[in-house]
Coordinates of C-alpha atoms in Angstrom, one line a residue:
M274 CA -57.9 -26.0 -6.4
A275 CA -58.3 -22.9 -5.0
S276 CA -55.5 -20.5 -4.6
D277 CA -54.5 -18.1 -2.0
S278 CA -54.0 -14.4 -4.0
Q279 CA -51.8 -13.6 -0.7
V280 CA -49.2 -15.6 -1.6
S281 CA -46.6 -14.4 -4.0
V282 CA -44.1 -16.9 -6.2
V283 CA -40.3 -15.8 -7.1
M284 CA -38.8 -18.0 -10.0
V285 CA -34.9 -17.5 -10.0
P286 CA -33.0 -19.2 -13.2
F287 CA -29.8 -20.2 -13.6
L288 CA -28.3 -17.9 -16.4
A289 CA -28.3 -20.8 -19.3
Q290 CA -30.7 -21.8 -21.7
G291 CA -31.9 -25.1 -20.4
H292 CA -32.2 -23.4 -16.5
L293 CA -34.2 -20.2 -18.0
G294 CA -36.7 -22.2 -20.2
Q295 CA -37.4 -24.5 -17.9
L296 CA -38.6 -22.5 -15.2
M297 CA -40.5 -20.1 -17.6
H298 CA -42.4 -23.2 -17.9
L299 CA -43.0 -23.9 -14.5
S300 CA -44.0 -20.1 -14.2
R301 CA -47.0 -21.1 -16.5
L302 CA -48.1 -24.2 -14.4
I303 CA -47.8 -22.1 -10.7
S304 CA -49.7 -19.1 -12.4
S305 CA -52.4 -21.4 -13.5
Y306 CA -53.8 -21.5 -9.8
N307 CA -54.0 -17.9 -9.7
I308 CA -50.8 -17.2 -8.3
P309 CA -48.7 -14.3 -9.2
V310 CA -45.4 -15.2 -10.2
H311 CA -42.6 -13.3 -10.8
Y312 CA -39.7 -14.2 -13.2
V313 CA -36.1 -12.5 -12.2
S314 CA -33.0 -12.6 -14.4
T315 CA -31.1 -10.4 -15.9
T316 CA -32.2 -8.1 -18.9
S317 CA -30.2 -9.8 -21.7
H318 CA -31.2 -13.4 -20.4
I319 CA -34.9 -12.0 -20.2
R320 CA -34.5 -11.0 -23.9
Q321 CA -33.1 -14.3 -24.5
T322 CA -35.9 -16.1 -22.6
K323 CA -38.6 -14.4 -24.8
S324 CA -36.9 -14.8 -28.2
R325 CA -36.6 -18.7 -27.7
H326 CA -40.0 -19.0 -25.9
E327 CA -42.6 -21.5 -27.5
G328 CA -45.2 -24.1 -27.1
W329 CA -47.7 -21.4 -25.5
E330 CA -48.2 -17.5 -25.6
L331 CA -46.0 -15.7 -22.6
Q332 CA -48.5 -12.6 -23.1
S333 CA -51.9 -14.2 -22.2
F334 CA -50.3 -14.8 -18.9
E335 CA -51.1 -11.7 -16.7
N336 CA -50.0 -13.4 -13.6
I337 CA -46.2 -13.6 -15.1
H338 CA -44.4 -10.3 -14.0
I339 CA -40.8 -10.4 -15.5
H340 CA -38.3 -8.4 -13.3
E341 CA -34.8 -7.6 -15.4
L342 CA -32.1 -6.9 -13.3
P343 CA -28.4 -5.3 -13.8
I344 CA -25.5 -7.5 -14.2
Q345 CA -21.9 -6.8 -13.3
P346 CA -19.8 -6.8 -16.9
F347 CA -18.1 -9.8 -17.8
N348 CA -15.9 -10.9 -20.2
S349 CA -17.0 -14.1 -22.1
P350 CA -14.6 -15.7 -24.5
P351 CA -16.0 -17.4 -27.9
P352 CA -16.6 -21.0 -27.1
D353 CA -13.3 -23.3 -27.7
P354 CA -14.7 -26.1 -30.3
K355 CA -10.8 -27.8 -30.1
A356 CA -11.5 -28.2 -26.1
S357 CA -10.2 -31.7 -24.9
I358 CA -13.3 -31.7 -22.4
K359 CA -16.8 -30.4 -24.4
F360 CA -17.7 -28.7 -20.8
P361 CA -18.3 -24.9 -21.7
F362 CA -15.8 -23.3 -19.8
H363 CA -16.3 -20.0 -21.9
L364 CA -19.4 -19.2 -19.9
Q365 CA -17.4 -19.2 -16.5
P366 CA -17.2 -15.7 -16.5
M367 CA -20.8 -15.4 -16.5
F368 CA -21.6 -18.1 -13.9
E369 CA -19.1 -16.0 -11.6
A370 CA -21.0 -12.6 -12.3
S371 CA -24.4 -14.2 -11.4
L372 CA -23.2 -13.9 -8.1
H373 CA -23.6 -10.1 -8.0
L374 CA -27.2 -10.8 -8.4
R375 CA -27.4 -11.0 -4.7
E376 CA -28.1 -7.2 -3.8
P377 CA -30.9 -6.6 -6.6
V378 CA -32.4 -10.0 -5.8
C379 CA -32.4 -9.4 -1.9
K380 CA -34.3 -5.9 -2.5
L381 CA -36.9 -7.5 -4.9
L382 CA -37.4 -10.0 -2.2
A383 CA -37.9 -7.5 0.8
S384 CA -40.1 -5.4 -1.8
L385 CA -42.2 -8.6 -2.5
S386 CA -42.3 -9.8 1.2
A387 CA -43.7 -6.4 2.3
T388 CA -46.8 -7.5 0.1
A389 CA -47.6 -11.0 0.4
R390 CA -48.6 -13.4 3.4
R391 CA -46.0 -15.3 2.1
L392 CA -43.1 -15.2 -0.4
I393 CA -42.2 -18.4 -2.0
I394 CA -38.9 -18.4 -4.0
I395 CA -38.2 -21.8 -6.1
H396 CA -34.6 -20.6 -7.5
D397 CA -32.1 -23.0 -9.6
N398 CA -29.8 -25.4 -7.3
L399 CA -26.8 -23.1 -9.1
M400 CA -28.6 -20.0 -7.7
S401 CA -28.7 -20.9 -3.7
Y402 CA -26.2 -18.3 -3.2
V403 CA -28.0 -15.3 -4.7
V404 CA -31.3 -15.5 -2.6
Q405 CA -29.4 -16.4 0.6
D406 CA -30.9 -13.3 2.1
F407 CA -34.5 -14.8 1.9
V408 CA -33.9 -15.7 5.9
S409 CA -34.2 -12.4 6.9
L410 CA -37.6 -12.3 5.9
P411 CA -40.5 -13.7 8.0
N412 CA -42.5 -15.0 5.5
A413 CA -40.2 -16.3 3.0
E414 CA -39.1 -19.7 2.1
T415 CA -37.3 -21.5 -0.6
Y416 CA -37.4 -24.4 -2.9
C417 CA -34.7 -25.9 -5.0
F418 CA -35.4 -26.3 -8.8
Q419 CA -33.2 -29.7 -9.6
N420 CA -32.6 -28.9 -13.3
S421 CA -31.7 -32.7 -14.5
S422 CA -33.2 -36.4 -14.4
V423 CA -33.9 -37.8 -11.1
F424 CA -32.0 -40.8 -12.2
F425 CA -28.8 -38.6 -12.9
Y426 CA -29.4 -36.6 -8.9
F427 CA -29.6 -40.3 -7.4
S428 CA -27.2 -41.5 -8.8
Y429 CA -24.9 -38.7 -7.7
Y430 CA -26.0 -38.6 -3.9
W431 CA -25.6 -42.3 -3.9
D432 CA -21.9 -42.1 -5.1
L433 CA -21.4 -39.0 -2.9
T434 CA -22.6 -41.1 0.3
G435 CA -20.8 -44.5 -0.3
R436 CA -24.0 -46.2 -1.9
Q437 CA -25.6 -46.6 1.8
I438 CA -28.6 -47.8 0.5
A439 CA -29.3 -51.1 -1.4
A440 CA -29.7 -50.3 -5.1
D441 CA -30.1 -54.0 -6.6
D442 CA -29.8 -52.7 -9.9
Q443 CA -27.5 -53.8 -12.5
I444 CA -27.5 -50.0 -14.3
L445 CA -26.4 -48.5 -11.5
Q446 CA -23.4 -50.4 -10.9
Q447 CA -22.3 -49.9 -14.6
L448 CA -22.9 -45.8 -14.6
P449 CA -20.6 -43.6 -16.7
G450 CA -18.3 -41.6 -15.0
V451 CA -18.2 -38.0 -14.2
E452 CA -14.7 -37.2 -15.3
G453 CA -14.8 -34.8 -18.0
C454 CA -18.0 -34.1 -16.8
F455 CA -17.7 -30.7 -15.0
S456 CA -14.8 -28.5 -14.6
A457 CA -12.8 -27.8 -11.3
E458 CA -14.0 -24.3 -11.4
L459 CA -17.9 -25.4 -11.7
F460 CA -17.4 -27.3 -8.7
A461 CA -15.8 -24.2 -6.8
F462 CA -18.9 -22.4 -7.6
A463 CA -21.1 -25.1 -6.5
E464 CA -19.6 -25.2 -3.4
K465 CA -20.3 -22.0 -2.9
Q466 CA -24.0 -22.7 -3.1
E467 CA -24.0 -25.8 -1.0
V468 CA -24.0 -24.2 2.3
H469 CA -27.2 -21.5 1.4
A470 CA -29.0 -24.7 -0.6
R471 CA -29.2 -26.1 2.9
N472 CA -32.1 -23.7 4.0
S473 CA -34.2 -24.9 1.0
S474 CA -37.7 -26.1 2.3
G475 CA -37.3 -28.8 -0.3
H476 CA -36.8 -29.9 -3.4
L477 CA -38.5 -29.3 -7.2
Y478 CA -37.7 -32.0 -10.6
N479 CA -38.8 -31.7 -13.5
T480 CA -39.9 -34.9 -14.3
S481 CA -42.5 -37.6 -13.9
S482 CA -43.0 -40.7 -11.6
S483 CA -44.7 -42.5 -14.4
I484 CA -41.0 -43.0 -15.9
E485 CA -38.6 -42.2 -13.3
G486 CA -40.7 -43.4 -10.2
H487 CA -38.4 -46.0 -9.4
Y488 CA -35.4 -43.8 -8.7
F489 CA -37.3 -41.1 -7.1
D490 CA -38.3 -43.6 -4.2
L491 CA -34.9 -44.1 -4.1
L492 CA -33.8 -40.7 -4.0
Q493 CA -36.3 -40.1 -1.4
E494 CA -34.3 -43.0 0.9
L495 CA -31.5 -40.9 1.0
K496 CA -33.2 -38.1 2.8
V497 CA -30.8 -35.6 0.8
C498 CA -33.9 -32.7 1.1
R499 CA -37.0 -32.4 3.7
K500 CA -39.8 -33.0 0.8
Q501 CA -39.6 -33.5 -2.7
W502 CA -42.2 -33.2 -5.6
A503 CA -41.8 -34.6 -9.2
I504 CA -44.3 -32.3 -10.7
G505 CA -43.1 -32.6 -14.7
P506 CA -43.0 -32.1 -17.6
F507 CA -42.7 -28.6 -16.9
N508 CA -43.0 -28.1 -20.9
P509 CA -46.4 -28.1 -22.4
V510 CA -47.7 -31.6 -23.9
Q511 CA -49.8 -29.8 -26.7
I512 CA -48.4 -27.2 -28.9
C513 CA -50.0 -23.9 -29.1
K514 CA -50.4 -23.9 -32.9
K515 CA -48.6 -20.7 -34.8
P516 CA -49.8 -18.8 -37.6
D517 CA -48.2 -19.8 -40.9
E518 CA -46.3 -16.4 -41.3
Q519 CA -44.6 -16.8 -38.0
R520 CA -43.9 -20.6 -38.1
H521 CA -39.9 -21.2 -38.8
K522 CA -39.4 -22.6 -42.4
C523 CA -38.0 -25.9 -40.9
L524 CA -41.3 -26.8 -39.7
E525 CA -42.8 -26.3 -43.6
W526 CA -40.3 -28.6 -44.7
L527 CA -41.5 -31.1 -42.2
D528 CA -45.2 -30.7 -43.3
N529 CA -44.0 -32.2 -46.5
Q530 CA -42.3 -35.5 -45.4
A531 CA -43.9 -38.7 -44.5
S532 CA -44.7 -39.6 -40.6
N533 CA -41.7 -40.3 -38.4
S534 CA -39.0 -40.3 -41.7
V535 CA -37.3 -37.3 -40.3
I536 CA -34.5 -37.4 -37.6
F537 CA -33.4 -34.2 -35.7
V538 CA -30.1 -33.4 -35.1
S539 CA -29.3 -30.8 -32.3
F540 CA -26.4 -30.7 -29.6
G541 CA -27.9 -28.0 -27.5
T542 CA -26.6 -24.4 -26.7
T543 CA -23.4 -24.9 -25.0
T544 CA -21.4 -27.4 -26.7
S545 CA -19.3 -26.2 -30.1
L546 CA -17.5 -29.4 -32.6
T547 CA -14.7 -29.1 -34.5
D548 CA -14.9 -28.4 -38.0
E549 CA -13.1 -32.3 -38.4
Q550 CA -16.4 -33.5 -36.0
I551 CA -18.8 -31.4 -38.4
H552 CA -17.6 -32.6 -41.5
A553 CA -17.8 -36.4 -40.3
L554 CA -21.1 -35.8 -38.9
A555 CA -22.2 -34.1 -42.4
V556 CA -20.9 -37.4 -44.3
G557 CA -22.6 -39.7 -42.0
L558 CA -25.8 -38.0 -42.4
E559 CA -25.7 -38.3 -46.1
N560 CA -24.9 -41.3 -46.2
S561 CA -27.4 -43.1 -44.0
C562 CA -30.1 -42.1 -46.8
Q563 CA -32.4 -40.7 -44.1
K564 CA -34.2 -37.3 -44.0
F565 CA -32.9 -34.9 -41.1
I566 CA -33.1 -31.7 -40.0
W567 CA -29.9 -30.6 -38.6
V568 CA -29.3 -27.4 -36.2
L569 CA -25.4 -26.4 -36.9
R570 CA -25.0 -23.4 -34.4
D571 CA -22.2 -22.5 -32.6
A572 CA -22.2 -22.8 -28.3
D573 CA -24.1 -19.7 -26.8
R574 CA -21.8 -17.0 -25.1
G575 CA -22.6 -15.2 -21.8
D576 CA -24.5 -12.6 -23.4
I577 CA -26.1 -14.2 -27.1
F578 CA -27.0 -10.7 -28.3
T579 CA -23.1 -9.5 -28.4
G580 CA -19.8 -10.7 -30.2
E581 CA -19.9 -12.8 -34.0
D582 CA -20.8 -16.4 -34.2
R583 CA -18.5 -18.8 -35.4
K584 CA -20.1 -20.0 -39.1
P585 CA -19.0 -24.1 -39.5
E586 CA -18.1 -25.2 -42.6
L587 CA -19.4 -27.9 -44.3
P588 CA -18.4 -29.9 -47.3
E589 CA -18.6 -27.8 -50.6
G590 CA -22.2 -27.4 -52.0
Y591 CA -23.8 -30.2 -49.0
E592 CA -26.6 -28.2 -48.1
D593 CA -27.8 -27.2 -51.8
R594 CA -27.3 -30.8 -52.7
I595 CA -29.2 -31.9 -49.5
L596 CA -32.4 -29.4 -49.7
K597 CA -32.4 -30.0 -53.8
A598 CA -32.4 -33.9 -52.5
N599 CA -35.2 -33.5 -50.5
Q600 CA -33.0 -35.0 -47.9
G601 CA -32.8 -32.7 -45.3
M602 CA -32.0 -28.9 -44.2
V603 CA -29.7 -27.6 -42.4
V604 CA -30.6 -24.3 -39.8
R605 CA -28.3 -22.3 -38.9
D606 CA -30.1 -20.2 -36.5
W607 CA -32.2 -20.8 -33.1
A608 CA -34.7 -23.5 -34.4
P609 CA -38.0 -24.3 -32.3
Q610 CA -37.3 -27.8 -31.0
L611 CA -40.4 -28.4 -29.2
E612 CA -42.3 -27.6 -32.1
I613 CA -40.1 -30.2 -34.2
L614 CA -40.1 -32.7 -31.7
A615 CA -43.9 -32.7 -31.8
H616 CA -44.2 -32.4 -35.5
T617 CA -45.7 -36.2 -36.9
S618 CA -42.7 -36.1 -39.5
T619 CA -40.0 -36.4 -36.7
G620 CA -39.2 -40.0 -36.0
G621 CA -35.8 -39.6 -34.1
F622 CA -33.7 -37.0 -32.3
M623 CA -29.6 -36.8 -32.1
S624 CA -29.4 -35.5 -28.8
H625 CA -26.4 -34.2 -26.5
C626 CA -28.4 -35.2 -23.7
G627 CA -29.2 -32.4 -21.7
W628 CA -32.2 -33.2 -19.4
N629 CA -34.5 -30.6 -21.0
S630 CA -33.9 -31.9 -24.5
C631 CA -34.6 -35.8 -23.2
L632 CA -37.7 -35.0 -21.3
E633 CA -38.8 -32.9 -24.6
S634 CA -38.5 -35.7 -26.5
I635 CA -39.8 -38.0 -24.5
T636 CA -43.1 -36.0 -24.0
M637 CA -43.4 -36.0 -27.9
G638 CA -42.7 -39.7 -28.0
V639 CA -39.5 -39.5 -30.3
P640 CA -36.5 -41.8 -29.6
I641 CA -33.1 -40.6 -29.2
A642 CA -29.3 -41.5 -30.5
T643 CA -27.4 -40.3 -27.5
W644 CA -24.3 -38.4 -28.0
P645 CA -23.4 -36.6 -24.5
M646 CA -21.1 -33.8 -24.2
H647 CA -20.6 -32.6 -20.9
S648 CA -22.2 -32.3 -17.3
D649 CA -25.3 -34.8 -16.6
Q650 CA -25.3 -35.9 -20.0
P651 CA -23.7 -39.3 -19.8
R652 CA -25.9 -40.7 -17.2
N653 CA -29.4 -39.5 -19.0
A654 CA -28.0 -41.3 -22.2
A655 CA -27.8 -44.0 -19.6
L656 CA -31.3 -43.7 -18.7
I657 CA -32.6 -43.5 -22.3
T658 CA -31.1 -46.3 -23.6
K659 CA -30.6 -48.5 -20.8
V660 CA -33.5 -47.8 -18.2
L661 CA -36.1 -46.7 -20.6
Q662 CA -35.0 -48.4 -23.8
I663 CA -36.1 -45.5 -25.8
G664 CA -32.8 -44.7 -27.5
T665 CA -29.0 -46.1 -29.5
I666 CA -26.0 -44.5 -28.8
V667 CA -23.9 -42.6 -31.2
K668 CA -20.8 -41.7 -28.8
D669 CA -20.2 -43.7 -26.1
W670 CA -18.9 -41.6 -22.7
D671 CA -16.1 -44.2 -22.5
A672 CA -14.4 -43.2 -26.0
G673 CA -13.4 -40.0 -25.0
N674 CA -12.5 -37.2 -27.0
N675 CA -12.1 -39.5 -30.1
L676 CA -13.8 -38.7 -33.3
V677 CA -17.0 -39.8 -34.5
E678 CA -16.5 -41.7 -37.6
P679 CA -19.3 -41.5 -40.5
L680 CA -19.8 -44.7 -40.5
I681 CA -20.5 -45.0 -36.9
I682 CA -23.1 -42.2 -37.4
K683 CA -24.6 -43.6 -40.4
N684 CA -25.0 -47.1 -38.6
A685 CA -26.8 -45.3 -35.8
V686 CA -29.0 -43.2 -37.8
K687 CA -29.9 -46.3 -39.6
K688 CA -30.5 -48.3 -36.5
L689 CA -33.1 -45.6 -35.1
M690 CA -34.7 -44.2 -38.5
A691 CA -34.8 -48.0 -40.6
S692 CA -35.1 -51.0 -38.7
T693 CA -36.8 -53.1 -36.6
E694 CA -35.2 -52.2 -33.6
G695 CA -35.9 -48.6 -34.2
D696 CA -39.4 -49.3 -34.3
E697 CA -39.9 -51.1 -31.1
M698 CA -37.7 -47.7 -29.6
R699 CA -40.5 -45.5 -31.2
K700 CA -43.0 -48.0 -29.8
R701 CA -41.6 -47.8 -26.6
A702 CA -41.3 -43.7 -26.7
A703 CA -44.6 -43.5 -27.3
E704 CA -45.8 -45.7 -24.5
C705 CA -43.5 -43.2 -22.6
S706 CA -45.4 -40.1 -24.3
D707 CA -48.7 -41.7 -23.2
A708 CA -47.4 -41.9 -19.7
I709 CA -46.4 -39.0 -19.0
K710 CA -49.6 -37.1 -21.0
K711 CA -51.5 -39.1 -18.6
S712 CA -49.7 -37.9 -15.5
V713 CA -50.2 -34.3 -15.8
S714 CA -53.8 -34.7 -16.6
E715 CA -56.4 -34.7 -14.1
G716 CA -55.9 -37.5 -11.4
G717 CA -52.4 -38.0 -12.8
A718 CA -49.0 -38.7 -10.9
S719 CA -47.6 -34.9 -11.5
R720 CA -50.8 -33.3 -11.8
I721 CA -51.0 -34.6 -8.2
E722 CA -48.2 -33.8 -7.1
L723 CA -48.0 -30.3 -8.6
D724 CA -51.2 -30.4 -6.5
S725 CA -49.7 -31.2 -3.6
F726 CA -47.1 -28.7 -3.8
V727 CA -49.7 -25.8 -4.4
A728 CA -51.4 -26.5 -1.5
H729 CA -47.7 -26.7 0.2
I730 CA -47.2 -23.2 -0.6
T731 CA -50.6 -22.1 0.1
R732 CA -51.4 -23.4 3.3

């Protein structure tokens, strides 16, 4: 499709890993139409994005321009693994500090507006306040990036509007509640965004109608925005192979394991487990007799490059024992999740069910053992286990803050990795993967949606 070089796109992600990465992936997709993309964030979050970037070479996309902006100082306390609610309260000071990006973002938008026929601003739904001054620019329009599943957003807006449209769907009737998912502070922060979000010209979703088409259609019926496009997955469906010297050590270990024999265990960047839960997880994984890679890190601070991280304790001799037995390995630094999920030896994923993790896992055809922690995760878990049927439950959301015992963990791992049910989940996950990969190829649903969006902004 022909593009219009007089159109410039500005990406304004929210300051958290799952948001930063998704809009960087979208930058690649948009820039492939020969449209200049300006990716905007703070200096430390740009550094974070680059250091954790995977799947394609950022340097090879000359049309992606990075803008580092200053941010007001903020005090990010260490995460509290003992908190009864797993929402990352410790990141709230960073959320509040992000509001001060309004002025530098406004200056950048004004500068870019002066040299473009049309300025397109794609911003995270939690950055609507920051981009609000676009209304003063005669050639600017905004599109709101919704960073979770369509299933989550439909169910959320459906509840909010009093379930006004008929949805003959037993799964929707039995949704997990949102109590304990969010903090009062986050709701207050989101309210500051809502009034400005109404000026958006449309919503973008990182999903494919091949897996969420039914709920995308239902969401359109709710008319929560002017236009909407399902153009995911943003992440690449094929991974660029790195030279051996640049590969993470866990990938070398995976190279020596049988196909679909390893479960990958990771709970994202915003959750810390208690020492007691870590111990129970360690015992459950070992007793399952299944191979595993476990990313054991504390939650991110507001600035991941400052402060000392807590190093969770494992049973004495645990790491050496499982490595010597070739049962698994514990990774305590950042791990290349997309590459791990794409590896042929990876046959399962124990996850918190953040949407980024869910979609990466679905893209690579890997079923999920669900352990939601907060935010959209309980409903994403319902999508995985009940709608798509490509996962099994480790922790039910209704269990609250109760300890997940080693036996429950062991049984969930064995069910996913060493049972007929698990094999069926893997087969369905592979079918979802095939459908998603077809959707992003020429003539596929997501590709058509992306072409449609690009045609719309370059009209």
